[in-house]
């Protein structure tokens, strides 16, 4: 029986991986320009980190998290997202002690047991930034500007994208807003889906992002969090809007945007693509001023976002970006064709030397007819084929054929690096 990949977990094959490398390199460069430095946290964490951080009643933790006991019975989880891990690491390593704002970014696989579909996988990849240590709305604005800048660098047109924005207030506002929502939804209780009936008790905010059409219809007229903000939160939001205007960044206020993670406070946003259909969010984020404290650290405000690489690739896959992959090695420049064992030994020495000189090269390992080997050389995309026969070797030379023009010349093997460098 064939062993296949797990449902919802996808192989990224070499041709597509080129696009991934390009996108990842652009993201790394973009975030570095904004002052973010990389943090790499483990893929496996204690399950309780996400229960406490993301929230027990969220879909992500309640329904979608991969949880398993280790050999000692400790409950572990494959990370479903990285903000909780980054904040855990921030606390654990006392990064707050340095003062100021800590700007951290990550990139890597996340796991959620969701129904796989276009743009929704069980193993997927996120990049994200977290700025910890400031309540200033200027930081929210800068984070949103960074989200736009990443899209810009990748060549996505602004008109094809839009920003959904909302403020869900602080923990002091939350009970009042929850109550208003509960009062509103209670008469519709029987019409809500079973999940939302549970949410009505546990956290009625979650009903707002339910995907079931009936629930969405009922939620359309639900009370808006913006109408339940305290003065501080309202001021924060208004200042943020002014900063976004100053940056010339458009937004659409979306009262139903609450995001599926409990740790958010105040600002929440999503950057979406008009070309993606149902799963249109390219990235999502917001402020999480209570998270560090909830995880046992000193009270530390934070703001950030996470974006899905699969969705970016989907949007970019439609266009040809091969010219932008130029910095990535895509194939050999030189293809070696040794004839026997002695020549193969020499070929291995030449390959080692060329690679150390930064020249991508490969050789024919299949030992077939000359015609087949020449075909392999042409298929490799190399510019030169390098023939090593008994005769050439006895003179310390190799025959170099330009595969485009067919032109041939003999080059002393000691001078190959200089010759090939000169030719490029
Ligand atoms: P979230 O962590 O749920 O706020 O999601 C942030 C971003 O990650 C989304 O906007 C998507 O781009 C991406 N994302 C979330 N879940 C998945 C998934 N199952 N498959 C692919 N991308 C995802």
Coordinates of C-alpha atoms and ligand atoms in Angstrom, one line a residue:
X1 CA 0.0 0.0 0.0
X2 CA 1.2 3.5 -0.9
X3 CA 1.8 5.8 2.1
X4 CA 0.4 9.2 1.3
X5 CA 0.7 12.6 3.0
X6 CA -1.8 13.5 5.7
X7 CA -5.0 15.2 4.6
X8 CA -4.6 18.9 4.6
X9 CA -0.8 18.8 4.8
X10 CA 0.8 19.6 1.5
X11 CA 4.1 19.0 -0.1
X12 CA 5.7 22.0 -1.7
X13 CA 7.6 20.8 -4.7
X14 CA 10.8 22.4 -6.0
X15 CA 9.3 24.6 -8.7
X16 CA 6.7 26.1 -6.3
X17 CA 9.3 26.3 -3.5
X18 CA 11.2 28.9 -5.6
X19 CA 8.2 31.2 -5.3
X20 CA 8.1 30.5 -1.5
X21 CA 11.8 31.4 -1.2
X22 CA 11.2 34.6 -3.1
X23 CA 8.2 35.6 -0.9
X24 CA 10.0 34.7 2.3
X25 CA 13.1 36.7 1.3
X26 CA 10.9 39.7 0.5
X27 CA 9.1 39.4 3.8
X28 CA 12.4 39.1 5.8
X29 CA 13.8 42.2 4.1
X30 CA 10.6 44.2 4.5
X31 CA 10.2 43.5 8.3
X32 CA 13.9 44.2 8.9
X33 CA 13.5 47.7 7.4
X34 CA 10.8 48.3 10.1
X35 CA 13.2 47.1 12.8
X36 CA 11.9 43.6 13.4
X37 CA 14.3 40.8 14.3
X38 CA 13.6 37.1 13.9
X39 CA 12.6 34.8 16.8
X40 CA 12.2 31.0 16.4
X41 CA 10.1 29.3 18.9
X42 CA 9.4 25.5 19.1
X43 CA 6.5 24.0 17.1
X44 CA 5.4 22.0 20.1
X45 CA 4.3 23.9 23.2
X46 CA 2.3 23.0 26.4
X47 CA -1.3 22.9 25.4
X48 CA -2.2 25.2 28.3
X49 CA -0.3 28.0 26.6
X50 CA -2.9 28.3 23.9
X51 CA -5.8 27.5 26.2
X52 CA -4.7 30.5 28.3
X53 CA -3.4 32.7 25.5
X54 CA -5.7 32.2 22.6
X55 CA -8.7 31.2 24.7
X56 CA -10.5 28.0 25.7
X57 CA -13.7 28.9 24.0
X58 CA -12.2 29.8 20.6
X59 CA -12.6 27.5 17.6
X60 CA -8.8 27.4 17.3
X61 CA -8.3 25.8 20.7
X62 CA -11.7 24.2 21.3
X63 CA -12.0 22.4 17.9
X64 CA -8.9 22.7 15.8
X65 CA -5.8 22.2 18.0
X66 CA -3.7 19.1 17.6
X67 CA -3.3 18.0 21.3
X68 CA -1.5 14.9 22.5
X69 CA 0.1 13.6 25.7
X70 CA 3.8 12.9 25.7
X71 CA 5.2 9.8 27.4
X72 CA 4.9 11.3 30.8
X73 CA 1.3 12.4 30.2
X74 CA 2.0 16.1 29.8
X75 CA -0.5 17.6 27.4
X76 CA 1.3 19.1 24.4
X77 CA 0.0 20.9 21.3
X78 CA 1.3 21.6 17.8
X79 CA 1.2 25.4 17.7
X80 CA -2.0 26.7 16.0
X81 CA -0.5 30.2 15.9
X82 CA 2.6 31.9 17.1
X83 CA 1.7 35.0 19.1
X84 CA 1.2 33.1 22.3
X85 CA 4.6 31.4 21.8
X86 CA 6.4 34.7 21.0
X87 CA 4.9 36.3 24.1
X88 CA 5.8 33.2 26.2
X89 CA 9.4 33.5 25.0
X90 CA 9.5 37.2 25.6
X91 CA 8.5 36.6 29.2
X92 CA 10.7 33.5 29.7
X93 CA 13.8 35.3 28.5
X94 CA 13.1 38.6 30.2
X95 CA 13.2 40.5 26.9
X96 CA 11.1 43.2 28.5
X97 CA 14.1 44.0 30.8
X98 CA 15.7 45.9 28.0
X99 CA 12.9 48.5 28.0
X100 CA 11.5 50.1 24.9
X101 CA 9.6 48.3 22.3
X102 CA 10.7 44.7 21.4
X103 CA 10.0 44.1 17.7
X104 CA 10.0 40.4 16.8
X105 CA 9.0 38.5 13.7
X106 CA 8.6 34.8 12.9
X107 CA 7.9 32.6 9.9
X108 CA 7.0 28.9 10.0
X109 CA 4.4 26.1 10.0
X110 CA 1.2 26.2 12.1
X111 CA -1.3 23.4 12.6
X112 CA -5.1 23.5 12.8
X113 CA -7.5 20.6 12.3
X114 CA -9.8 22.5 9.9
X115 CA -11.8 21.4 6.9
X116 CA -9.1 21.6 4.1
X117 CA -10.1 23.7 1.1
X118 CA -8.5 26.3 -1.2
X119 CA -6.4 28.6 1.0
X120 CA -7.1 26.5 4.1
X121 CA -4.8 23.8 5.2
X122 CA -4.1 21.7 8.3
X123 CA -0.4 22.5 8.1
X124 CA 0.0 26.0 6.8
X125 CA 2.6 28.7 7.1
X126 CA 2.4 32.0 8.7
X127 CA 4.7 35.0 8.9
X128 CA 4.0 37.5 11.6
X129 CA 5.3 40.5 13.6
X130 CA 4.8 41.3 17.2
X131 CA 5.7 44.7 18.7
X132 CA 5.7 44.5 22.5
X133 CA 5.9 47.4 25.0
X134 CA 3.9 50.3 23.8
X135 CA 0.2 51.4 24.0
X136 CA 0.8 54.2 21.4
X137 CA -1.6 54.1 18.5
X138 CA 1.4 55.2 16.4
X139 CA 2.6 51.6 16.8
X140 CA -0.7 50.2 15.5
X141 CA -0.5 52.5 12.5
X142 CA 3.1 51.4 11.8
X143 CA 2.2 47.7 12.0
X144 CA -0.6 48.3 9.6
X145 CA 1.7 50.3 7.3
X146 CA 4.1 47.3 7.4
X147 CA 1.3 45.0 6.3
X148 CA 0.7 47.2 3.3
X149 CA 4.4 47.5 2.6
X150 CA 4.8 43.8 2.4
X151 CA 2.0 43.5 -0.2
X152 CA 3.5 46.4 -2.1
X153 CA 7.0 44.8 -2.2
X154 CA 5.4 41.6 -3.6
X155 CA 3.8 43.7 -6.4
X156 CA 0.2 43.4 -5.2
X157 CA -1.9 46.3 -6.3
X158 CA -3.5 48.4 -3.6
X159 CA -6.8 48.4 -5.5
X160 CA -7.0 44.6 -5.3
X161 CA -6.7 44.7 -1.5
X162 CA -8.7 46.3 1.3
X163 CA -8.2 46.7 5.1
X164 CA -11.0 45.8 7.5
X165 CA -10.7 47.6 10.7
X166 CA -12.5 47.7 14.1
X167 CA -11.9 48.3 17.8
X168 CA -13.2 45.8 20.3
X169 CA -12.3 47.8 23.3
X170 CA -10.6 46.8 26.6
X171 CA -11.5 44.3 29.3
X172 CA -13.5 47.0 31.1
X173 CA -15.7 47.5 28.0
X174 CA -16.0 43.8 27.3
X175 CA -18.7 42.9 29.9
X176 CA -21.0 45.7 28.8
X177 CA -20.6 44.8 25.2
X178 CA -21.0 41.1 25.9
X179 CA -24.2 41.8 27.8
X180 CA -25.5 43.9 24.9
X181 CA -24.8 41.1 22.5
X182 CA -26.4 38.5 24.7
X183 CA -29.5 40.5 25.0
X184 CA -29.6 41.0 21.3
X185 CA -29.1 37.3 20.4
X186 CA -31.2 35.7 23.1
X187 CA -34.5 36.1 21.2
X188 CA -32.9 34.3 18.2
X189 CA -31.4 31.5 20.3
X190 CA -33.3 28.7 18.7
X191 CA -32.3 29.9 15.2
X192 CA -28.6 30.0 15.9
X193 CA -26.4 27.1 15.0
X194 CA -25.5 24.7 17.9
X195 CA -22.0 26.2 18.1
X196 CA -23.4 29.7 18.5
X197 CA -25.9 28.5 21.1
X198 CA -22.9 27.5 23.1
X199 CA -21.1 30.7 22.2
X200 CA -24.1 32.7 23.5
X201 CA -23.2 31.3 27.0
X202 CA -19.4 31.3 26.7
X203 CA -18.6 34.3 24.6
X204 CA -21.2 35.9 22.4
X205 CA -18.5 37.9 20.5
X206 CA -17.6 34.7 18.7
X207 CA -21.1 34.6 17.1
X208 CA -20.1 37.7 15.1
X209 CA -17.6 35.7 13.1
X210 CA -19.6 32.5 12.7
X211 CA -19.7 31.4 9.0
X212 CA -23.2 29.8 9.1
X213 CA -25.5 32.0 6.9
X214 CA -28.4 32.1 9.3
X215 CA -26.1 33.3 12.1
X216 CA -24.5 35.8 9.8
X217 CA -27.9 37.2 8.9
X218 CA -28.9 37.5 12.5
X219 CA -25.6 39.1 13.4
X220 CA -25.9 41.7 10.7
X221 CA -27.8 44.0 13.0
X222 CA -26.0 43.1 16.2
X223 CA -24.8 46.0 18.5
X224 CA -21.4 47.4 17.4
X225 CA -18.4 47.3 19.7
X226 CA -17.5 50.8 18.5
X227 CA -20.6 52.0 20.3
X228 CA -19.5 50.4 23.6
X229 CA -15.9 51.8 23.9
X230 CA -14.7 53.6 27.0
X231 CA -13.2 57.1 26.5
X232 CA -9.7 55.8 26.5
X233 CA -10.4 53.2 23.8
X234 CA -12.4 55.6 21.7
X235 CA -9.5 58.1 21.8
X236 CA -7.0 55.4 20.9
X237 CA -9.1 54.4 17.9
X238 CA -9.7 57.9 16.7
X239 CA -6.0 58.7 16.9
X240 CA -5.2 55.6 14.9
X241 CA -7.6 56.6 12.2
X242 CA -5.9 60.0 12.0
X243 CA -2.5 58.3 11.7
X244 CA -3.8 56.0 8.9
X245 CA -5.1 59.0 7.1
X246 CA -1.7 60.7 7.4
X247 CA -0.2 57.6 5.9
X248 CA -2.8 57.7 3.2
X249 CA -3.9 54.1 4.0
X250 CA -7.5 53.4 3.2
X251 CA -9.7 51.2 5.6
X252 CA -13.2 50.0 5.8
X253 CA -14.8 50.0 9.3
X254 CA -16.2 46.5 9.9
X255 CA -18.3 46.2 13.1
X256 CA -18.4 42.4 12.7
X257 CA -14.7 42.0 12.7
X258 CA -13.8 40.5 16.1
X259 CA -11.1 37.9 15.0
X260 CA -11.1 34.3 16.3
X261 CA -8.6 34.7 19.1
X262 CA -9.6 35.9 22.6
X263 CA -6.5 37.9 23.4
X264 CA -7.3 40.8 21.2
X265 CA -8.0 44.2 22.7
X266 CA -8.8 47.5 21.0
X267 CA -7.5 47.5 17.4
X268 CA -8.3 44.5 15.2
X269 CA -7.8 44.4 11.5
X270 CA -7.5 42.1 8.4
X271 CA -6.0 42.8 5.1
X272 CA -8.0 41.0 2.4
X273 CA -7.7 40.3 -1.3
X274 CA -10.6 41.0 -3.6
X275 CA -9.4 38.0 -5.7
X276 CA -9.6 35.2 -3.2
X277 CA -13.3 34.4 -2.6
X278 CA -14.4 33.0 0.7
X279 CA -11.0 32.7 2.4
X280 CA -10.0 36.2 1.4
X281 CA -7.9 37.3 4.5
X282 CA -4.3 37.6 3.6
X283 CA -3.4 38.6 7.1
X284 CA -5.0 39.5 10.4
X285 CA -3.9 41.1 13.6
X286 CA -4.5 43.6 16.2
X287 CA -3.6 44.7 19.8
X288 CA -3.3 42.3 22.7
X289 CA -2.6 44.4 25.7
X290 CA -3.6 41.7 28.3
X291 CA -1.8 38.7 26.8
X292 CA 1.6 39.0 28.5
X293 CA -0.1 39.3 31.9
X294 CA -2.4 36.3 31.2
X295 CA 0.6 34.2 30.5
X296 CA 2.2 35.2 33.9
X297 CA 4.5 38.0 32.7
X298 CA 4.6 41.7 33.6
X299 CA 1.7 43.7 32.1
X300 CA 3.0 44.5 28.5
X301 CA 0.9 45.9 25.7
X302 CA 1.5 44.5 22.3
X303 CA 0.3 44.7 18.7
X304 CA 1.0 42.6 15.6
X305 CA -0.3 40.5 12.8
X306 CA 0.0 37.1 11.2
X307 CA -0.3 36.4 7.5
X308 CA -0.8 33.1 5.6
X309 CA 1.9 32.2 3.1
X310 CA -0.3 29.8 1.2
X311 CA -2.8 32.6 0.4
X312 CA 0.0 35.0 -0.7
X313 CA 1.3 32.2 -3.0
X314 CA -2.2 31.7 -4.3
X315 CA -2.5 35.4 -5.2
X316 CA 1.0 35.6 -6.6
X317 CA 0.8 32.2 -8.4
X318 CA -1.4 33.8 -11.0
X319 CA 1.5 36.0 -12.2
X320 CA 5.0 35.4 -13.5
X321 CA 7.5 36.4 -10.9
X322 CA 10.4 34.4 -12.3
X323 CA 12.4 37.5 -13.1
X324 CA 12.2 38.4 -9.4
X325 CA 13.6 35.0 -8.4
X326 CA 17.0 36.0 -9.9
X327 CA 18.8 36.0 -6.6
X328 CA 17.8 32.3 -6.1
X329 CA 19.9 29.6 -7.7
X330 CA 17.5 27.8 -10.0
X331 CA 19.8 25.3 -11.7
X332 CA 23.4 24.5 -12.7
X333 CA 25.5 26.7 -15.0
X334 CA 27.8 23.9 -15.8
X335 CA 27.0 20.2 -16.4
X336 CA 29.8 17.7 -16.3
X337 CA 30.0 14.5 -18.4
X338 CA 32.8 12.2 -17.3
X339 CA 33.3 9.0 -19.2
X340 CA 34.7 6.5 -16.7
X341 CA 35.8 6.0 -13.1
X342 CA 39.0 7.9 -13.3
X343 CA 37.3 10.8 -15.1
X344 CA 34.5 10.7 -12.5
X345 CA 37.0 11.1 -9.7
X346 CA 38.4 14.2 -11.5
X347 CA 34.8 15.4 -12.2
X348 CA 34.0 15.2 -8.4
X349 CA 37.2 17.3 -7.7
X350 CA 36.2 19.9 -10.3
X351 CA 32.6 20.1 -9.0
X352 CA 33.9 20.6 -5.5
X353 CA 36.2 23.4 -6.7
X354 CA 33.5 25.1 -8.8
X355 CA 30.9 25.1 -6.0
X356 CA 33.4 26.6 -3.6
X357 CA 33.9 29.3 -6.1
X358 CA 30.2 30.0 -6.2
X359 CA 29.5 28.4 -9.5
X360 CA 26.4 26.2 -9.5
X361 CA 27.1 22.9 -11.2
X362 CA 26.1 19.3 -11.5
X363 CA 27.0 16.1 -13.3
X364 CA 25.5 13.2 -15.1
X365 CA 25.3 10.2 -12.6
X366 CA 23.2 7.9 -14.8
X367 CA 26.0 6.6 -17.0
X368 CA 23.9 6.2 -20.2
X369 CA 24.6 6.7 -23.9
X370 CA 26.3 9.9 -24.9
X371 CA 23.1 11.0 -26.6
X372 CA 21.0 10.6 -23.5
X373 CA 23.7 12.3 -21.4
X374 CA 23.7 15.3 -23.7
X375 CA 19.9 15.4 -23.5
X376 CA 20.2 15.5 -19.7
X377 CA 22.7 18.3 -20.0
X378 CA 20.4 20.3 -22.1
X379 CA 17.4 19.6 -19.8
X380 CA 19.4 20.8 -16.8
X381 CA 19.3 24.3 -18.3
X382 CA 23.1 24.6 -17.9
X383 CA 25.0 27.1 -20.1
X384 CA 28.0 24.8 -20.6
X385 CA 28.5 21.0 -20.9
X386 CA 31.9 19.9 -19.7
X387 CA 33.3 16.7 -21.3
X388 CA 36.0 14.8 -19.4
X389 CA 37.5 11.9 -21.5
X390 CA 40.7 10.0 -21.2
X391 CA 42.4 12.1 -23.8
X392 CA 41.4 15.5 -22.3
X393 CA 42.4 14.4 -18.9
X394 CA 45.8 13.2 -20.0
X395 CA 46.4 16.8 -21.1
X396 CA 44.9 18.2 -17.9
X397 CA 42.1 19.7 -19.9
X398 CA 38.3 19.6 -20.2
X399 CA 36.3 20.2 -23.3
X400 CA 33.8 23.0 -22.7
X401 CA 30.8 23.2 -25.0
X402 CA 28.5 26.3 -25.0
X403 CA 25.1 24.5 -25.2
X404 CA 23.4 27.5 -26.9
X405 CA 25.9 28.1 -29.7
X406 CA 27.5 24.7 -29.9
X407 CA 31.0 26.3 -29.8
X408 CA 33.7 24.2 -28.2
X409 CA 37.1 24.8 -26.6
X410 CA 39.6 23.1 -24.4
X411 CA 40.3 24.7 -21.1
X412 CA 43.0 23.5 -18.6
X413 CA 41.1 22.1 -15.5
X414 CA 43.1 24.4 -13.3
X415 CA 41.8 27.4 -15.2
X416 CA 38.1 26.4 -15.2
X417 CA 37.0 28.7 -12.4
X418 CA 38.7 31.8 -14.0
X419 CA 37.3 30.8 -17.4
X420 CA 33.7 30.3 -16.2
X421 CA 33.8 33.5 -14.0
X422 CA 35.1 35.5 -17.0
X423 CA 32.3 34.1 -19.2
X424 CA 29.5 35.1 -16.9
Ligands
LIG1 P1 -5.3 33.9 12.3 O1 -4.1 33.3 13.0 O2 -6.5 33.0 12.3 O3 -5.6 35.3 12.6 O4 -4.9 33.9 10.7 C1 -4.1 34.8 10.1 C2 -3.8 34.5 8.7 O5 -3.3 33.2 8.6 C3 -5.1 34.4 7.9 O6 -5.4 35.7 7.4 C4 -4.7 33.5 6.7 O7 -4.0 34.2 5.8 C5 -3.8 32.5 7.4 N1 -4.4 31.3 7.8 C6 -5.1 31.0 9.0 N2 -5.6 29.7 9.0 C7 -5.1 29.2 7.9 C8 -5.3 27.8 7.3 N3 -5.9 26.9 7.9 N4 -4.7 27.6 6.1 C9 -4.0 28.6 5.4 N5 -3.9 29.8 5.9 C10 -4.4 30.1 7.1

